[in-house]
mmCIF file of C-alpha atoms in Angstrom:
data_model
loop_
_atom_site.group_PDB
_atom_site.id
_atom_site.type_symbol
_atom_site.label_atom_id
_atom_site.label_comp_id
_atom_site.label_asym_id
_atom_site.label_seq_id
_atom_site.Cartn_x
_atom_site.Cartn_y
_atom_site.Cartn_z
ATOM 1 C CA UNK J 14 0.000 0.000 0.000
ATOM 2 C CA UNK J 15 1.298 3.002 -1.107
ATOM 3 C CA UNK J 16 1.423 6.000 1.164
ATOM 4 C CA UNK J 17 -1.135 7.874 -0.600
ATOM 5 C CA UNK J 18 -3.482 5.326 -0.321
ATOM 6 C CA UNK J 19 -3.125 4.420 3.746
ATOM 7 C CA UNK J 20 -3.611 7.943 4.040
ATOM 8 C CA UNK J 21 -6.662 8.275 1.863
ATOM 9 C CA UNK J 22 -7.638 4.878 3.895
ATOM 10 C CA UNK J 23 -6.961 7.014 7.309
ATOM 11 C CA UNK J 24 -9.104 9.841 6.284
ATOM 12 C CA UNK J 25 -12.029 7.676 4.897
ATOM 13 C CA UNK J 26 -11.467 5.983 8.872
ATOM 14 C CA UNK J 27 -11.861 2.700 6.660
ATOM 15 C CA UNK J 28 -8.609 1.415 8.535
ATOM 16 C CA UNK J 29 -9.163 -1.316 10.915
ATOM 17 C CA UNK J 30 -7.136 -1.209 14.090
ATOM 18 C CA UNK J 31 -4.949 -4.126 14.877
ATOM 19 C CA UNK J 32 -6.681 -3.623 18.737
ATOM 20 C CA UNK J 33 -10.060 -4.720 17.177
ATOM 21 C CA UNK J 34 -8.979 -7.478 14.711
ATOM 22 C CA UNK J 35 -7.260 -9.049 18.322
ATOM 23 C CA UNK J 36 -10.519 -8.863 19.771
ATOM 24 C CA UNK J 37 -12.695 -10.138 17.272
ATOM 25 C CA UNK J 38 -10.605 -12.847 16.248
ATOM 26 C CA UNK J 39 -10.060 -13.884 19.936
ATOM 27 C CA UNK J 40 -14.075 -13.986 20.468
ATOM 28 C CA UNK J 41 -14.559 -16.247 17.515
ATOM 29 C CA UNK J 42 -11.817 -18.570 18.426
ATOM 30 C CA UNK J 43 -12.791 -18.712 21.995
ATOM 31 C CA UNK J 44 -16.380 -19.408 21.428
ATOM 32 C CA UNK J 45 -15.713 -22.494 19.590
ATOM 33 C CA UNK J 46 -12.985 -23.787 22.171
ATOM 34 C CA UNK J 47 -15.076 -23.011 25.172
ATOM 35 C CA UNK J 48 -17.799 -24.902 22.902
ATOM 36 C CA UNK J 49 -15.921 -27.922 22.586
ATOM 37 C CA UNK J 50 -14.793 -28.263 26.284
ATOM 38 C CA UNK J 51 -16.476 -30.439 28.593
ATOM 39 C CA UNK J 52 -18.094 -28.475 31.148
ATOM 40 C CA UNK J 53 -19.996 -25.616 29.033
ATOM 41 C CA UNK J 54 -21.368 -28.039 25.561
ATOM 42 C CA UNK J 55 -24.499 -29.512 27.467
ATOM 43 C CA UNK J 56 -25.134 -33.163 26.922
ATOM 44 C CA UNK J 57 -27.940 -32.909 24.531
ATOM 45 C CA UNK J 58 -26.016 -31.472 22.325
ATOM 46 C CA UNK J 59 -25.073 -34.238 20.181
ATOM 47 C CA UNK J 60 -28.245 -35.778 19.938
ATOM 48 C CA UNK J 61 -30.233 -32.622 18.756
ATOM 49 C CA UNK J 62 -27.756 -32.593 15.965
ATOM 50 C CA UNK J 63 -28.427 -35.969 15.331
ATOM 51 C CA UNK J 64 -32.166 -35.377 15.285
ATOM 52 C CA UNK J 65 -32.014 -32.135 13.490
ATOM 53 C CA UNK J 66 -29.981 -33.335 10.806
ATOM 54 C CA UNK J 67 -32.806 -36.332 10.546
ATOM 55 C CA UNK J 68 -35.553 -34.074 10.358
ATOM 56 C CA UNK J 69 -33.591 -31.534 7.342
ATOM 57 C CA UNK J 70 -32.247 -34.228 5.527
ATOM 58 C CA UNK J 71 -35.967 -35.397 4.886
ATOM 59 C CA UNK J 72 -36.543 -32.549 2.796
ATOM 60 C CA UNK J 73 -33.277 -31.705 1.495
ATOM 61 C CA UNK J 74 -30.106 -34.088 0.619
ATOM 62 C CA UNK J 75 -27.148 -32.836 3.229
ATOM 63 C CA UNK J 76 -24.167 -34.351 4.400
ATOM 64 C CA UNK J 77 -23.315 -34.676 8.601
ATOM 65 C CA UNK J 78 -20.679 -32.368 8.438
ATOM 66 C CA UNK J 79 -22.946 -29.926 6.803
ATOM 67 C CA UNK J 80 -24.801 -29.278 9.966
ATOM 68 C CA UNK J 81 -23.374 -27.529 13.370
ATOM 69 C CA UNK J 82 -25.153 -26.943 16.717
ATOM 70 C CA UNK J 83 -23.290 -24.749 19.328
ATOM 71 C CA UNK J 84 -24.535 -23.075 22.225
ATOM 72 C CA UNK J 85 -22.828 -19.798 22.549
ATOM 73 C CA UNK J 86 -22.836 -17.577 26.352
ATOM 74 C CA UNK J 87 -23.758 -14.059 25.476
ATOM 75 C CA UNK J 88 -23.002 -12.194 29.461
ATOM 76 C CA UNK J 89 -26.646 -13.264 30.547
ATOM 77 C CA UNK J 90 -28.141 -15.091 27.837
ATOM 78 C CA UNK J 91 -27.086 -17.973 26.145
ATOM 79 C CA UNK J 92 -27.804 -18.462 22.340
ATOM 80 C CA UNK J 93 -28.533 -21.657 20.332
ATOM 81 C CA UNK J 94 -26.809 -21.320 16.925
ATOM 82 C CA UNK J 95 -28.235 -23.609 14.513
ATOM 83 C CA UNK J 96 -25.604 -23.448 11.071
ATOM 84 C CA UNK J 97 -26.962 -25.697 7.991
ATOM 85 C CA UNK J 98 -24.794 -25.374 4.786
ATOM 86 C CA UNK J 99 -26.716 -26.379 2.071
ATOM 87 C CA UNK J 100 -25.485 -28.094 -0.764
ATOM 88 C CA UNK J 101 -24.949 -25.797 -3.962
ATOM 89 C CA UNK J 102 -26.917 -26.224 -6.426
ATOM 90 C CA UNK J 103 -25.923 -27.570 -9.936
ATOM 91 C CA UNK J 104 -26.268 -24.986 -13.115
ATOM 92 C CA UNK J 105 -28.494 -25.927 -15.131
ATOM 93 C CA UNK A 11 -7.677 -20.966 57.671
ATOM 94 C CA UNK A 12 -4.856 -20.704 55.366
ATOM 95 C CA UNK A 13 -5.257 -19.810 51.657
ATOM 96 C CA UNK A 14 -3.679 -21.353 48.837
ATOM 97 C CA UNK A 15 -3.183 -19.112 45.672
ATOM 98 C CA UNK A 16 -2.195 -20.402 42.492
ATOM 99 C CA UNK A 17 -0.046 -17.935 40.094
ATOM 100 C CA UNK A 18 -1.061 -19.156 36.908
ATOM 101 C CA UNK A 19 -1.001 -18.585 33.140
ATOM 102 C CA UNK A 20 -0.863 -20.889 30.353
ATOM 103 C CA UNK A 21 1.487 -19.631 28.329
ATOM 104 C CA UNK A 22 4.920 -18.973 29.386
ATOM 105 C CA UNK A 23 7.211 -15.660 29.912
ATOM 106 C CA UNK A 24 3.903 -13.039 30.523
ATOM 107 C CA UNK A 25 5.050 -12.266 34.019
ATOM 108 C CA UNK A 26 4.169 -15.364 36.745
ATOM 109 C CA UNK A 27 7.308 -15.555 38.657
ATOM 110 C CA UNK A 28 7.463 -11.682 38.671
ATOM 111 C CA UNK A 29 4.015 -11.417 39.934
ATOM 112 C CA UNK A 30 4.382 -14.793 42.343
ATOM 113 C CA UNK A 31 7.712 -12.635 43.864
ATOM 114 C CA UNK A 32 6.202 -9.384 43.990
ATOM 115 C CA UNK A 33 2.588 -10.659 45.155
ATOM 116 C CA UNK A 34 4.092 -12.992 47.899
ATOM 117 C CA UNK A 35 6.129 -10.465 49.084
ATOM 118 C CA UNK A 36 3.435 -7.980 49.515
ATOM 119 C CA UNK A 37 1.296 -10.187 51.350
ATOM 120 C CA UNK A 38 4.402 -10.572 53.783
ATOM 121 C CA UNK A 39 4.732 -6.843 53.792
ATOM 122 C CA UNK A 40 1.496 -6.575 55.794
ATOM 123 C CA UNK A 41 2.188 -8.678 57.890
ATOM 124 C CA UNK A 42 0.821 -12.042 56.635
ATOM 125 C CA UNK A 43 2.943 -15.024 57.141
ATOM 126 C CA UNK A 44 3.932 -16.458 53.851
ATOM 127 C CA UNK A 45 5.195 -18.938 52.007
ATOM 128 C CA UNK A 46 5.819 -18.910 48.229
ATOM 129 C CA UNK A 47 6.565 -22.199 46.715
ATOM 130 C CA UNK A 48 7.998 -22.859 42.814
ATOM 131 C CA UNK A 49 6.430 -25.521 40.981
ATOM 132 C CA UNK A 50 8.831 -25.888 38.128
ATOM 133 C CA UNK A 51 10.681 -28.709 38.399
ATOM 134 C CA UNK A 52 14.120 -28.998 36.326
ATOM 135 C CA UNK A 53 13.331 -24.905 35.228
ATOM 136 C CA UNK A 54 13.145 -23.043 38.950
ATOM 137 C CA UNK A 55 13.617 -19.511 38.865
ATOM 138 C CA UNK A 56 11.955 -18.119 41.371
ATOM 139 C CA UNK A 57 14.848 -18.445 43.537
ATOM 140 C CA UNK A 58 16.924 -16.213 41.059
ATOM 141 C CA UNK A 59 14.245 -13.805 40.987
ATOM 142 C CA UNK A 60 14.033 -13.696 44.751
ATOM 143 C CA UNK A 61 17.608 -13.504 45.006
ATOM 144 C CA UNK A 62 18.093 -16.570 47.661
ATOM 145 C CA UNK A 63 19.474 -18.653 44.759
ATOM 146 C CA UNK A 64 22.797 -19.446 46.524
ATOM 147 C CA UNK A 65 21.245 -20.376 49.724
ATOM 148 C CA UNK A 66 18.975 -23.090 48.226
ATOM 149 C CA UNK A 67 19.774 -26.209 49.835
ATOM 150 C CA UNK A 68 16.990 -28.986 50.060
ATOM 151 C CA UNK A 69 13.845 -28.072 47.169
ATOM 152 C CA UNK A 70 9.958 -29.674 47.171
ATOM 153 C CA UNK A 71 11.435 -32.876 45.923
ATOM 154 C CA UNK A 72 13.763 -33.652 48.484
ATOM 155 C CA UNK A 73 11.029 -32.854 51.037
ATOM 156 C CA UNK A 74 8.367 -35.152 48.955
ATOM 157 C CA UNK A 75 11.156 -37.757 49.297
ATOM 158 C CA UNK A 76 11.675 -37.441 52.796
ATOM 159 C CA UNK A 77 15.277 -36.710 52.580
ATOM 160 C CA UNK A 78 14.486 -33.629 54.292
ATOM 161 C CA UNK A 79 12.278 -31.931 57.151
ATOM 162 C CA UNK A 80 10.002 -28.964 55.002
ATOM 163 C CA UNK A 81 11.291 -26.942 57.522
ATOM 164 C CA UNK A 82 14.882 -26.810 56.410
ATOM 165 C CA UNK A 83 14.189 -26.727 52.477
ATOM 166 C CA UNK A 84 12.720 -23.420 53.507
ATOM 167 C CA UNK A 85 14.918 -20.662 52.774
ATOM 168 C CA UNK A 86 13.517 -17.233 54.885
ATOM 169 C CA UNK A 87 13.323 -14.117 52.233
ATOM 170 C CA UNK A 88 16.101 -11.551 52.638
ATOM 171 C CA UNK A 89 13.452 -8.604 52.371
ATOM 172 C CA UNK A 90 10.610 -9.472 54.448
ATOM 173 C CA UNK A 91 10.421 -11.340 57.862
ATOM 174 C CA UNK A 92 6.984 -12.892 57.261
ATOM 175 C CA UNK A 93 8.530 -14.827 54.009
ATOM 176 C CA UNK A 94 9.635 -17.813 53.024
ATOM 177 C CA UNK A 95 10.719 -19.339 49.397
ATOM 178 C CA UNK A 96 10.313 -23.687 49.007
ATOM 179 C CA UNK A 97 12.435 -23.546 45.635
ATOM 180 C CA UNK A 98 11.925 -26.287 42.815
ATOM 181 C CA UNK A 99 14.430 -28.867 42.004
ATOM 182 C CA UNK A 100 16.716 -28.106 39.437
ATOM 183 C CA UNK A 101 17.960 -32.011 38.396
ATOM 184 C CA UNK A 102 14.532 -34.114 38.827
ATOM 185 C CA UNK A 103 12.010 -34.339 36.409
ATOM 186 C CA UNK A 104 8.604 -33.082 36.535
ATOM 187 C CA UNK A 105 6.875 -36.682 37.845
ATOM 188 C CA UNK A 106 8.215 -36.589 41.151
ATOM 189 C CA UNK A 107 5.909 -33.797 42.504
ATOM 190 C CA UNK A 108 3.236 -36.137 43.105
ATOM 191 C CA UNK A 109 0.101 -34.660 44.143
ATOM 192 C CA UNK A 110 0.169 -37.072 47.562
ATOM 193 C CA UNK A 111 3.146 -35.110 48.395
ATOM 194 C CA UNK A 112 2.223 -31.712 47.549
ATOM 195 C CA UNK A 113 -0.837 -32.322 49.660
ATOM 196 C CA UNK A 114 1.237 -33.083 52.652
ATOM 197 C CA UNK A 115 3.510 -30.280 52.151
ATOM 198 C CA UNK A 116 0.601 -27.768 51.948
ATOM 199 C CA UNK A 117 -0.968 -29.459 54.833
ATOM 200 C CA UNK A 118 1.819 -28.914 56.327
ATOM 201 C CA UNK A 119 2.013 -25.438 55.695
ATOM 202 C CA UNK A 120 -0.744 -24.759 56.327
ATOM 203 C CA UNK A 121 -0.609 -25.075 60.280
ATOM 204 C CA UNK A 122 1.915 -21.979 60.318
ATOM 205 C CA UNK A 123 1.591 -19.685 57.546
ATOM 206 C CA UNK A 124 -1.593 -17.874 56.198
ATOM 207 C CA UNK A 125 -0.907 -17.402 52.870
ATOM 208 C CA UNK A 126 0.814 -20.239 50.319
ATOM 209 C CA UNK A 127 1.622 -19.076 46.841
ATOM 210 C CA UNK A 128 2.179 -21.539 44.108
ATOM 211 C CA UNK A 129 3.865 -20.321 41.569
ATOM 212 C CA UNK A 130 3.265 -22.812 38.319
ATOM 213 C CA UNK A 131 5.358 -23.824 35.680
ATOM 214 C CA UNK A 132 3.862 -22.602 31.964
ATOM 215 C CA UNK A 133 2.272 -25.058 29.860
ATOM 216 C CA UNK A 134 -0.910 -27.458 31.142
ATOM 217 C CA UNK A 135 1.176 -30.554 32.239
ATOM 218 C CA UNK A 136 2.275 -32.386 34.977
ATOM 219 C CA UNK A 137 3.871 -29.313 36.990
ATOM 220 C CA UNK A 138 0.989 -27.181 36.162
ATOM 221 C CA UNK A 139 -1.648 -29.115 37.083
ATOM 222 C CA UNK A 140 -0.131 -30.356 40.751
ATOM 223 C CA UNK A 141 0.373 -26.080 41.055
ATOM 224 C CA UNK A 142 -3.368 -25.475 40.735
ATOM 225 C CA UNK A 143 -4.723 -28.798 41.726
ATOM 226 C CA UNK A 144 -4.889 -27.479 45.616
ATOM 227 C CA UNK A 145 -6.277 -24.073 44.802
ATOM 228 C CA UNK A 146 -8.272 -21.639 46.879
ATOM 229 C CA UNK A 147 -7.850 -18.853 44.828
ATOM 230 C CA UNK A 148 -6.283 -18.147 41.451
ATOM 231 C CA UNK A 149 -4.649 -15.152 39.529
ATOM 232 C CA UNK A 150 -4.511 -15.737 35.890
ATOM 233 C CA UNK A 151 -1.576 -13.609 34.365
ATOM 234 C CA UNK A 152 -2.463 -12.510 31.256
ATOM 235 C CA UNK A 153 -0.578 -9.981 28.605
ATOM 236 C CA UNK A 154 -2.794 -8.024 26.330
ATOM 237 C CA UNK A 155 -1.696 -9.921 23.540
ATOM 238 C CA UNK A 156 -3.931 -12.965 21.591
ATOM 239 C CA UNK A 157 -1.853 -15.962 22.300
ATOM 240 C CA UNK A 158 -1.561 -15.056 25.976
ATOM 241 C CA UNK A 159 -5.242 -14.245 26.198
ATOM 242 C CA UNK A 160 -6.335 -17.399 24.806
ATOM 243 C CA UNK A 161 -3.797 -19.931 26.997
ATOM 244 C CA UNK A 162 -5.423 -17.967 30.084
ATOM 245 C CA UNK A 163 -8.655 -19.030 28.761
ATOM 246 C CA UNK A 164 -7.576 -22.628 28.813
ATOM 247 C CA UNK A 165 -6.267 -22.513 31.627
ATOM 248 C CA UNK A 166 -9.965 -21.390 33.359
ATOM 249 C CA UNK A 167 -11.613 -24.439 31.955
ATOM 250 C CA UNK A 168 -9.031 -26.308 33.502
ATOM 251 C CA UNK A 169 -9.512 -25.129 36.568
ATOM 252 C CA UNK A 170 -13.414 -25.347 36.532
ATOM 253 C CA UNK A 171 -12.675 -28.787 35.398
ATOM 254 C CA UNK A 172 -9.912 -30.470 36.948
ATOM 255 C CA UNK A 173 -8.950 -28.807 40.132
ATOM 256 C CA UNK A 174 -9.429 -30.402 43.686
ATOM 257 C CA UNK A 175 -12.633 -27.854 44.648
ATOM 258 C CA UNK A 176 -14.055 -28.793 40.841
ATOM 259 C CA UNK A 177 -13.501 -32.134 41.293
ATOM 260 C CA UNK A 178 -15.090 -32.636 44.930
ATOM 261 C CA UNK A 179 -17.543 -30.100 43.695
ATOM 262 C CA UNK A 180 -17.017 -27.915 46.242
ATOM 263 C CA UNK A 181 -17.605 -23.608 45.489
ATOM 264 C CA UNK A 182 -15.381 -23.171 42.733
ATOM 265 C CA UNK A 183 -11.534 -21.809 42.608
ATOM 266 C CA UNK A 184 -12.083 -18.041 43.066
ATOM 267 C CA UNK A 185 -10.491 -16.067 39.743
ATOM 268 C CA UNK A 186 -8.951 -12.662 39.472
ATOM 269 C CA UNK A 187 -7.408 -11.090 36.172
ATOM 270 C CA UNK A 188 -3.733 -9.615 36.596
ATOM 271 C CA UNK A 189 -3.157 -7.833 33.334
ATOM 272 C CA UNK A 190 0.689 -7.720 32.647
ATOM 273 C CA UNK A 191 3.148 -5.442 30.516
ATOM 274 C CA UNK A 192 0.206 -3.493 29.594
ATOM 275 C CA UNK A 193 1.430 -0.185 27.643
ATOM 276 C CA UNK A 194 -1.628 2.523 27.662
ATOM 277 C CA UNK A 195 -0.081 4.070 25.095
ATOM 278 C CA UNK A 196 -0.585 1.609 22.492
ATOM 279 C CA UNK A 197 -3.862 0.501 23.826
ATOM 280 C CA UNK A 198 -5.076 3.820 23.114
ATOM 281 C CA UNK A 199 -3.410 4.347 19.757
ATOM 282 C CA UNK A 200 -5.797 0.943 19.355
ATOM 283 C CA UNK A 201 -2.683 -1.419 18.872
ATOM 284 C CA UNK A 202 -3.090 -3.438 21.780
ATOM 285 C CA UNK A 203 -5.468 -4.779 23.542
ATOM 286 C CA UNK A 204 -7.332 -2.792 26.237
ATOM 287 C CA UNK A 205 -8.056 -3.988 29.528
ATOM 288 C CA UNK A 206 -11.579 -4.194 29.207
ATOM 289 C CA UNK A 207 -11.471 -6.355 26.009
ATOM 290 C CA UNK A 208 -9.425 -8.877 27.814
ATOM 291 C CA UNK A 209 -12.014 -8.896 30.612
ATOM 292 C CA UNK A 210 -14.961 -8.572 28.522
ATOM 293 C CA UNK A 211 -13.431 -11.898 26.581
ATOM 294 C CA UNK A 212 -12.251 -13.898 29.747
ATOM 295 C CA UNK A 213 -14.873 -13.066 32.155
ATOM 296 C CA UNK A 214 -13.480 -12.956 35.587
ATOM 297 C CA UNK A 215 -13.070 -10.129 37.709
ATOM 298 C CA UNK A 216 -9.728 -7.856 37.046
ATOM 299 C CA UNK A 217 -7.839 -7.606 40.407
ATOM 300 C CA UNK A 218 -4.822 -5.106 38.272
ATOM 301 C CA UNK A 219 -2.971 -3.874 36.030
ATOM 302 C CA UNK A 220 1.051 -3.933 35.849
ATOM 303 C CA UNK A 221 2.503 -1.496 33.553
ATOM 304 C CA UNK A 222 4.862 -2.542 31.340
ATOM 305 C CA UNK A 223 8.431 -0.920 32.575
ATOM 306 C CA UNK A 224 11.917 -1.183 32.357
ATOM 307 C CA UNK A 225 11.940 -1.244 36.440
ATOM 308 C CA UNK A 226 11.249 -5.128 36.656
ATOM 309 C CA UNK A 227 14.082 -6.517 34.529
ATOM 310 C CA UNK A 228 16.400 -3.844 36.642
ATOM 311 C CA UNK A 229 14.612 -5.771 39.487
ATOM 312 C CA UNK A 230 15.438 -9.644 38.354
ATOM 313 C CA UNK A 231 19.038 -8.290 37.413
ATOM 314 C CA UNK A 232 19.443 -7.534 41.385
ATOM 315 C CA UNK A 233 17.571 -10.516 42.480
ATOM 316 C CA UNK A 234 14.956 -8.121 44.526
ATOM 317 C CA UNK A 235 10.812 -8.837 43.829
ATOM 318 C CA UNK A 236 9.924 -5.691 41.847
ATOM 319 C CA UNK A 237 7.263 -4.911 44.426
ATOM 320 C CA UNK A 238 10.620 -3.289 46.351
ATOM 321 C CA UNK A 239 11.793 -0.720 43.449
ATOM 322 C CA UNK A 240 11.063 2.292 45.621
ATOM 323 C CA UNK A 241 8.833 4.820 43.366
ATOM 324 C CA UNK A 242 8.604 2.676 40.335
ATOM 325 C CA UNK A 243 5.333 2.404 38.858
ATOM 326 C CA UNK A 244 5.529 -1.618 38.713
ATOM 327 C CA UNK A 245 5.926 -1.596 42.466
ATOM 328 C CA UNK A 246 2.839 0.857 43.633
ATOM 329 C CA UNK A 247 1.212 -1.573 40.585
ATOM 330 C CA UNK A 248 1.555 -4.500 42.869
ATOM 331 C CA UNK A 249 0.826 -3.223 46.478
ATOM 332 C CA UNK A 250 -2.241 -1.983 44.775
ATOM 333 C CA UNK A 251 -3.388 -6.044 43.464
ATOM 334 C CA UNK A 252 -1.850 -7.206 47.027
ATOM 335 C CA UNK A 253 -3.999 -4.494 48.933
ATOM 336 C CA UNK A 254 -7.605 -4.915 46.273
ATOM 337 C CA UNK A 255 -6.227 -9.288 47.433
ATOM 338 C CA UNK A 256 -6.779 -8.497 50.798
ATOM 339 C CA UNK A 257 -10.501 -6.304 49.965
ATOM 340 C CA UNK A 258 -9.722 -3.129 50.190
ATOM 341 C CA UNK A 259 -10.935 -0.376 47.442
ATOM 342 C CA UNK A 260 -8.292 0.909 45.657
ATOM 343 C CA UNK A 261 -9.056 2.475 41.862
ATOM 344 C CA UNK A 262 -7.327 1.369 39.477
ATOM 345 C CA UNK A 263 -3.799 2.965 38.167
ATOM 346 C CA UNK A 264 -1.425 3.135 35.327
ATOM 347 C CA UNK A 265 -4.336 1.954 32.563
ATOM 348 C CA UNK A 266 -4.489 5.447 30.836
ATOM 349 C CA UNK A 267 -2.061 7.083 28.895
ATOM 350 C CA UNK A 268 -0.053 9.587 29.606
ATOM 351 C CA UNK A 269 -0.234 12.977 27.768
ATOM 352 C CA UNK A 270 2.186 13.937 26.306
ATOM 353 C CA UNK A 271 2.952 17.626 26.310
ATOM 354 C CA UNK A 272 3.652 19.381 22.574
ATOM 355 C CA UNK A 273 7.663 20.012 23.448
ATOM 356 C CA UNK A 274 8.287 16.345 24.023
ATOM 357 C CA UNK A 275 5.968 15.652 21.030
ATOM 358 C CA UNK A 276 8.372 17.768 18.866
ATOM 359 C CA UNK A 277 11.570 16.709 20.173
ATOM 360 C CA UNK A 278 11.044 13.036 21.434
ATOM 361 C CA UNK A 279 12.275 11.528 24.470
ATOM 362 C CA UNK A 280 10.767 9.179 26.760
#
């Protein structure tokens, strides 16, 4: 980058600080260790993936991998992220 | 009832045996009896660090072994009257601190001091675990830095998962944040992480912040905890965490950046 152009990038404020990419990248991370470890993934977890995936794959042809649960703590709340990839579609 | 405090971290070289020197030594400084012992078998440096390196005679393993009564493997701190340092051993390997003998040890202890410090090895093997395992309380140094942040992480769900008060399901280890090297300059030229992110990513409550400063390698050089570098702002850093340890309200210090005047601006310096 040019120094014209990571100053036109300053004034535009388009620049991301390195601060914020940290943090964001950390949260992501984190939320799918701390969703993997023992003590936070609730039991059920695997099974209502299995049953979900059941249930889709009725009405559309997906693969097992194509399917992740993950329950996600949000300070007070906790959120339920349901993430189905769906198969592309061939061109006709 | 004596308390035993992990100093704990994940990843290695963000400031334990620093803070396990400075924080023990502070505790002794008001008056608490203390005893600060280092878990890091075949690496120990707290002794260096503490400057009682050449009077190390017997270490944790010798005791373990019963080749030696605890009370003459430990070595009284040349700073502070309440303190004492059980050093590592420098030849055996990591195995031998079984966690049948560090429970007798600490037992042990803990008929004659009121505070034991356990200052852990990095990493999340043998020497870490037996350095947590017998946790009351823990103080998860972390630098404002992503690898750092995330091995502290790791190091939480270990100790909600595996640590003698998780595993008898008693109330769970207690958790403070000690943010290390922190630079408020950067953080507020947003290129490092601010004190509040870390927090508002690992959850715990902060107990402080230690600046980062050229006053604690100047204070590992001599062999003399940092917390003792008369008007440095590492040492008021740490009475402050030792003092918020013991409950007392103190506002937090060194987190905001200095201005810096239009002179100095023009003409640099420090």
């Amino acid at each position: 980058m040019s120094l014209i152009d990571s100053l036109l990038a300053y004034l535009r404020g388009d620049e991301k600080k390195t601060a914020a990419v940290a943090k964001e990248r950390l949260q992501i991370i984190l939320a799918h260790e701390r969703a993997g470890r023992g003590a936070d993934a609730p039991d059920y977890l695997p099974a209502l993936q299995e049953e979900l995936l059941q249930v889709i794959a009725k009405y559309i042809h997906i693969d097992r991998d194509m399917i992740k649960v993950q329950l996600e703590k949000h300070g007070d709340y906790e959120v339920l992220e349901l993430n189905v990839t769906l198969p592309e579609r061939p061109r006709a | 009832m004596a308390k035993v405090i992990v100093v704990t971290s994940g990843k290695g070289g963000v400031g334990k045996t620093t803070t396990s020197a400075s924080f023990s030594s502070g505790l002794a400084l008001r008056g608490n009896r203390t005893v600060v012992i280092d878990f890091d078998v075949g690496l120990r440096n707290l002794d260096l660090i503490m400057g009682c390196e050449r009077r190390v005679v017997f270490d944790i393993v010798n005791v373990i072994h019963g080749e030696a009564a605890l009370s003459r493997a430990l070595i009284k701190d040349k700073h502070c009257d309440n303190l004492f340092v059980l050093p590592a051993s420098q030849t055996r390997d990591k195995e031998a601190l079984t966690l049948d003998g560090v429970q007798r040890i600490i037992d042990e202890l803990k008929e004659s001091f009121d505070y034991i410090v356990c200052d852990s090895p990095a990493g999340i093997e043998h020497g870490a675990y037996s350095a947590m395992y017998f946790a009351d309380e823990a103080l998860v140094v972390t630098n404002p830095e992503v690898s750092s942040v995330r091995d502290s992480d790791r190091i939480l769900g270990i100790l909600a998962a595996k640590s003698r008060r998780a595993v008898e399901g008693r109330e769970p280890v207690k958790e403070h944040l000690l943010v290390t090297r922190y630079n408020p300059t950067r953080v507020a030229a947003g290129e490092m992480l601010s004190v509040d992110d870390i927090q508002e990513i690992l959850r715990i409550p902060l107990l402080g912040v230690i600046p980062e400063s050229e006053a604690v390698l100047q204070a590992s050089n001599a062999g003399t905890p940092a917390i003792h570098l008369e008007k440095s702002d590492v040492a008021e850093a740490y009475k402050d965490v030792v003092a918020r340890f013991m409950g007392e309200d103190v506002p937090m210090r060194f987190v905001t950046a200095e201005k810096v005047g239009l002179f100095k601006r023009l003409f640099g310096g420090r």
